[in-house]
mmCIF file of C-alpha atoms in Angstrom:
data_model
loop_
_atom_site.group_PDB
_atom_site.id
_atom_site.type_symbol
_atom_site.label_atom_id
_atom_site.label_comp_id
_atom_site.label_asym_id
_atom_site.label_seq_id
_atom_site.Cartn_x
_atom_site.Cartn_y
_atom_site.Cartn_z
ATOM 1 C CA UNK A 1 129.329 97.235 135.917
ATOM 2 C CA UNK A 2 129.392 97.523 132.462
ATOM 3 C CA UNK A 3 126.989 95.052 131.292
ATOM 4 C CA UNK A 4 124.188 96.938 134.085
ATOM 5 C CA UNK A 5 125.019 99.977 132.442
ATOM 6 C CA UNK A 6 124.535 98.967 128.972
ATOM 7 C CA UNK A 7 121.236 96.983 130.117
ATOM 8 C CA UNK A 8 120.187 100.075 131.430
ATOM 9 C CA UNK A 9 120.723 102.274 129.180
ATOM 10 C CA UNK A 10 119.089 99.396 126.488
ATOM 11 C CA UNK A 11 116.120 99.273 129.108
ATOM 12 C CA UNK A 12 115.502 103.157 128.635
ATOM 13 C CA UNK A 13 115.340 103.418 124.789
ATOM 14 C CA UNK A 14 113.398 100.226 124.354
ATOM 15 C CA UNK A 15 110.846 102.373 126.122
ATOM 16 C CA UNK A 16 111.210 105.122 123.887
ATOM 17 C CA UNK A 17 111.412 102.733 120.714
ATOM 18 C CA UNK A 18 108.647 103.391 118.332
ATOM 19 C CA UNK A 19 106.251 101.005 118.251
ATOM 20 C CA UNK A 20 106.059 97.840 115.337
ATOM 21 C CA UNK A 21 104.670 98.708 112.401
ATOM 22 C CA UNK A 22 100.846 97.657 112.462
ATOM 23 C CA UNK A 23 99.309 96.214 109.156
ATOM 24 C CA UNK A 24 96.818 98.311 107.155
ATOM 25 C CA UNK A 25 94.075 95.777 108.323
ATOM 26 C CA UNK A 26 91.473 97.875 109.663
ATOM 27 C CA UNK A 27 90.630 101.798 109.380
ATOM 28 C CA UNK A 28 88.161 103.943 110.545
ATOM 29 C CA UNK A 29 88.165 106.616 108.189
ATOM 30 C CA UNK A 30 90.496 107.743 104.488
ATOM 31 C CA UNK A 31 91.499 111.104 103.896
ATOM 32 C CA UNK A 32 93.426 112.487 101.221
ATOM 33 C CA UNK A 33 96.506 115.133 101.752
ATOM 34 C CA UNK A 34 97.012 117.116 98.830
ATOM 35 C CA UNK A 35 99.342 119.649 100.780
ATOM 36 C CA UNK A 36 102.457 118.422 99.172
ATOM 37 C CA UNK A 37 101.148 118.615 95.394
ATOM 38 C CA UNK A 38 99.593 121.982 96.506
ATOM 39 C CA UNK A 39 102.959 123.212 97.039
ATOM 40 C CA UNK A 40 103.792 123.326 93.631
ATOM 41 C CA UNK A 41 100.014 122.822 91.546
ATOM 42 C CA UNK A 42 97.396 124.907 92.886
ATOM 43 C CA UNK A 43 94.261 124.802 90.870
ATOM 44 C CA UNK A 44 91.091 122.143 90.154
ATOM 45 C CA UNK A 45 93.085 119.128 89.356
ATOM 46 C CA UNK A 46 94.144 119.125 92.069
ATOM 47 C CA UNK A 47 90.896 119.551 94.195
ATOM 48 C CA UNK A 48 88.955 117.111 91.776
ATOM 49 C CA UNK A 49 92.250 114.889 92.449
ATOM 50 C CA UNK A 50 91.361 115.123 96.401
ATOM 51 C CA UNK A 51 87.597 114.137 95.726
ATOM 52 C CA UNK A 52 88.149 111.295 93.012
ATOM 53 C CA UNK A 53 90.990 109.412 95.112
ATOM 54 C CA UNK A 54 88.778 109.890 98.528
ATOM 55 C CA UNK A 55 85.841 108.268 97.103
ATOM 56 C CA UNK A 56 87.888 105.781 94.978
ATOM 57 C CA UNK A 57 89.511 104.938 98.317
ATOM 58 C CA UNK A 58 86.258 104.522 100.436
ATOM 59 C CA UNK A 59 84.597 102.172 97.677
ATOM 60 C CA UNK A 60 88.247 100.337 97.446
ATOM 61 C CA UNK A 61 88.391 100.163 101.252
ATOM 62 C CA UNK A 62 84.347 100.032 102.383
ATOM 63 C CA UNK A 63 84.543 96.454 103.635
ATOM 64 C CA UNK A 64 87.557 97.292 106.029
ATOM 65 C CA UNK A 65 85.903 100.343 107.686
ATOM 66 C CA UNK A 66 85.547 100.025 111.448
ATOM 67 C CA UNK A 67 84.392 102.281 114.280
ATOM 68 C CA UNK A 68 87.319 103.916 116.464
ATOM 69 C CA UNK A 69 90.012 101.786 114.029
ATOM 70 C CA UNK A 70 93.014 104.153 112.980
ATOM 71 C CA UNK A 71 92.896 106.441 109.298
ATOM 72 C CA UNK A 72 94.374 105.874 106.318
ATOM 73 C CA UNK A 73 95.530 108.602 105.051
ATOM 74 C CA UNK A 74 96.955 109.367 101.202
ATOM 75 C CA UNK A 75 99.590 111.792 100.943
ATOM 76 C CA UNK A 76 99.846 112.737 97.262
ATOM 77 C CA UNK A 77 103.307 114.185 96.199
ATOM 78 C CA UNK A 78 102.935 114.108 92.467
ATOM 79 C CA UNK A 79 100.554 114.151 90.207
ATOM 80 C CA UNK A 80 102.228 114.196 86.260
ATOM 81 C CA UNK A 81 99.821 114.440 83.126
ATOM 82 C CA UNK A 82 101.326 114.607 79.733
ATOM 83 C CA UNK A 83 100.518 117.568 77.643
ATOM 84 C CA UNK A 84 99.757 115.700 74.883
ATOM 85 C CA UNK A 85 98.225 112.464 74.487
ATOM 86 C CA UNK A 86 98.032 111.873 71.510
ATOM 87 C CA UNK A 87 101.417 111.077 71.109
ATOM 88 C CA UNK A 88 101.544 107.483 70.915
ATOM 89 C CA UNK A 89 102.289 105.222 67.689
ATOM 90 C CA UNK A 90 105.208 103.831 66.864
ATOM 91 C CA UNK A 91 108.943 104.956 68.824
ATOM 92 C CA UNK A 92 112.670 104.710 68.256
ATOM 93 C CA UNK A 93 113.473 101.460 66.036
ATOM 94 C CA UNK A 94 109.644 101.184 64.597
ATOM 95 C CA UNK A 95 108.659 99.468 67.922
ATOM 96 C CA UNK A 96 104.984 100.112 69.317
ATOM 97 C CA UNK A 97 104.402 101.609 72.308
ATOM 98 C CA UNK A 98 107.425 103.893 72.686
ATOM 99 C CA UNK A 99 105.669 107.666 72.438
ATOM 100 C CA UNK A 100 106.112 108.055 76.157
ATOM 101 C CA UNK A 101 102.638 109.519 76.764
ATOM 102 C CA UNK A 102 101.788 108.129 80.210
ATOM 103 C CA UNK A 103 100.599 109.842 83.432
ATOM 104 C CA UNK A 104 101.872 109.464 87.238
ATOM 105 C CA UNK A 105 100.306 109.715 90.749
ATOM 106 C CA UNK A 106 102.686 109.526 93.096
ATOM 107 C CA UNK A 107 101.973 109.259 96.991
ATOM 108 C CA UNK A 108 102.097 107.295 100.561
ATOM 109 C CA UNK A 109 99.659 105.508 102.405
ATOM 110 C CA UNK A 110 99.910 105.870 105.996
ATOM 111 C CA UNK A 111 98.024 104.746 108.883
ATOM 112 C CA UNK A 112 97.933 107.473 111.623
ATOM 113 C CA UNK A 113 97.112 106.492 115.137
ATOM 114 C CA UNK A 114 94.737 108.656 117.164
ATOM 115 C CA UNK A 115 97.580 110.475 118.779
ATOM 116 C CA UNK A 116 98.375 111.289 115.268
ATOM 117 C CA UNK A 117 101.431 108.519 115.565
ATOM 118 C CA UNK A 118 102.171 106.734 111.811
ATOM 119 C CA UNK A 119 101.705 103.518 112.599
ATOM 120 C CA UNK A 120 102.710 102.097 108.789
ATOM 121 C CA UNK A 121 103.450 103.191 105.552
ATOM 122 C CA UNK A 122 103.319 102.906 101.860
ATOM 123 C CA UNK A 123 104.601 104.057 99.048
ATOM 124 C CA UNK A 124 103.048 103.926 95.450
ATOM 125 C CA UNK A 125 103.698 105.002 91.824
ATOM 126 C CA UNK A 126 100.767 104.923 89.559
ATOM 127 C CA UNK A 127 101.096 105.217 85.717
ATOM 128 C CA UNK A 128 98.707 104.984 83.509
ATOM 129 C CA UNK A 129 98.819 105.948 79.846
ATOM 130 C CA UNK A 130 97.565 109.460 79.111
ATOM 131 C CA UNK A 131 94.799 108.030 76.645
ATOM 132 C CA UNK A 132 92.847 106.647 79.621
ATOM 133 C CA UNK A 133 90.792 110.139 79.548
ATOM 134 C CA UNK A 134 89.559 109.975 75.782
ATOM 135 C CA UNK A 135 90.460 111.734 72.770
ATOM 136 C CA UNK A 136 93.182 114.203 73.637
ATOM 137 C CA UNK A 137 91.269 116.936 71.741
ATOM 138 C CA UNK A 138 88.001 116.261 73.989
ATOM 139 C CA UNK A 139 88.168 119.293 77.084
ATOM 140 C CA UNK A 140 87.041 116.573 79.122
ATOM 141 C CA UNK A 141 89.870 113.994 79.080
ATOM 142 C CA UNK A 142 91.770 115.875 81.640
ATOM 143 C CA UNK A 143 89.330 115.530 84.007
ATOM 144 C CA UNK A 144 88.650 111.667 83.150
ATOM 145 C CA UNK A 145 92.276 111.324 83.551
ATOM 146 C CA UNK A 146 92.814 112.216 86.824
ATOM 147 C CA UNK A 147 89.887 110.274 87.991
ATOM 148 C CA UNK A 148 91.375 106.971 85.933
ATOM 149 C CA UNK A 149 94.317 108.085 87.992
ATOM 150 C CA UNK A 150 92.456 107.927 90.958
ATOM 151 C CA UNK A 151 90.897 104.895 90.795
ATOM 152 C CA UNK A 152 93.867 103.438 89.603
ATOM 153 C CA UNK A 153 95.625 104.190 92.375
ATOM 154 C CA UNK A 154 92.866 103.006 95.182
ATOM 155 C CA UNK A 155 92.878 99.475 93.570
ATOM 156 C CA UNK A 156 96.315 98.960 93.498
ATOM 157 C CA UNK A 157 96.475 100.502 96.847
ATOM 158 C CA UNK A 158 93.411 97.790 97.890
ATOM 159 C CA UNK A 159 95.972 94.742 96.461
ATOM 160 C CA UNK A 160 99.328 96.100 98.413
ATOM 161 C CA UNK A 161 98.207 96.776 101.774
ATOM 162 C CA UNK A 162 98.155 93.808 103.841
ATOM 163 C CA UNK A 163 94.925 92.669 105.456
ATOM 164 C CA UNK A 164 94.348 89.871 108.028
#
């Protein structure tokens, strides 16, 4: 009577057992959630943020676009720029490289089902060091860097997801 009842009971939440994770082969559209970096950085980073990763995404992902396939969708949770990038040289002990200027993009990757089910997910740190936007004096290396951010992130994104 036991074994029934445990069989049962395994027979009922097998049903409700989420479904195996599905690889990030196919999509048929990327969006970009800034919601959770919104939360705490309002403002036109992180708007040109939402713009440079979606298109770095679709030219990254253009050749694994399908009709009716499920979304990718980014969810960015941090986004870190050092205030000053000029800052690198020489560190603790005379070594190069140890000024600590670099820059972070921190999110998930998830593919959402139609029903709005995530089917898989990814998570990914992207550093990159602050100089990737230009002089740090320029008023236009913020900008470039969160677009080398960006693009950063899509490609790496490109060589971790699986595809069949």
């Amino acid at each position: 009577m036991r074994a029934a009842g445990l069989a049962a009971l395994l027979g009922l939440l097998a049903g409700i057992a989420p479904a195996p994770a599905q690889e990030f082969d196919r999509f048929g559209s990327i969006a970009v959630d800034v919601r959770p970096l919104q939360a705490y950085a309002r403002g036109p980073q992180t708007d040109a943020l939402q713009a440079d990763l979606t298109e770095a995404l679709r030219r990254s992902f253009a050749d694994r676009m399908v009709r009716g396939g499920p979304t990718l969708v980014v969810r960015v949770s941090g986004l870190s720029l050092t205030p000053y990038a000029g800052g690198e040289g020489f560190g603790r002990g005379g070594s190069l490289g140890g000024g600590g200027s670099t820059d972070y993009l921190d999110g998930e990757a998830l593919l959402v089902g139609r029903g709005g089910e995530i089917l898989a997910r990814h998570p990914q740190l992207s550093a990159l060091p602050a100089s990737s936007g230009g002089a740090w004096y320029d008023p236009a290396s913020e900008r470039r860097r969160v677009a080398a951010l960006a693009e950063h992130y899509a490609q790496w994104l490109r060589r971790r997801l699986p595809a069949q």
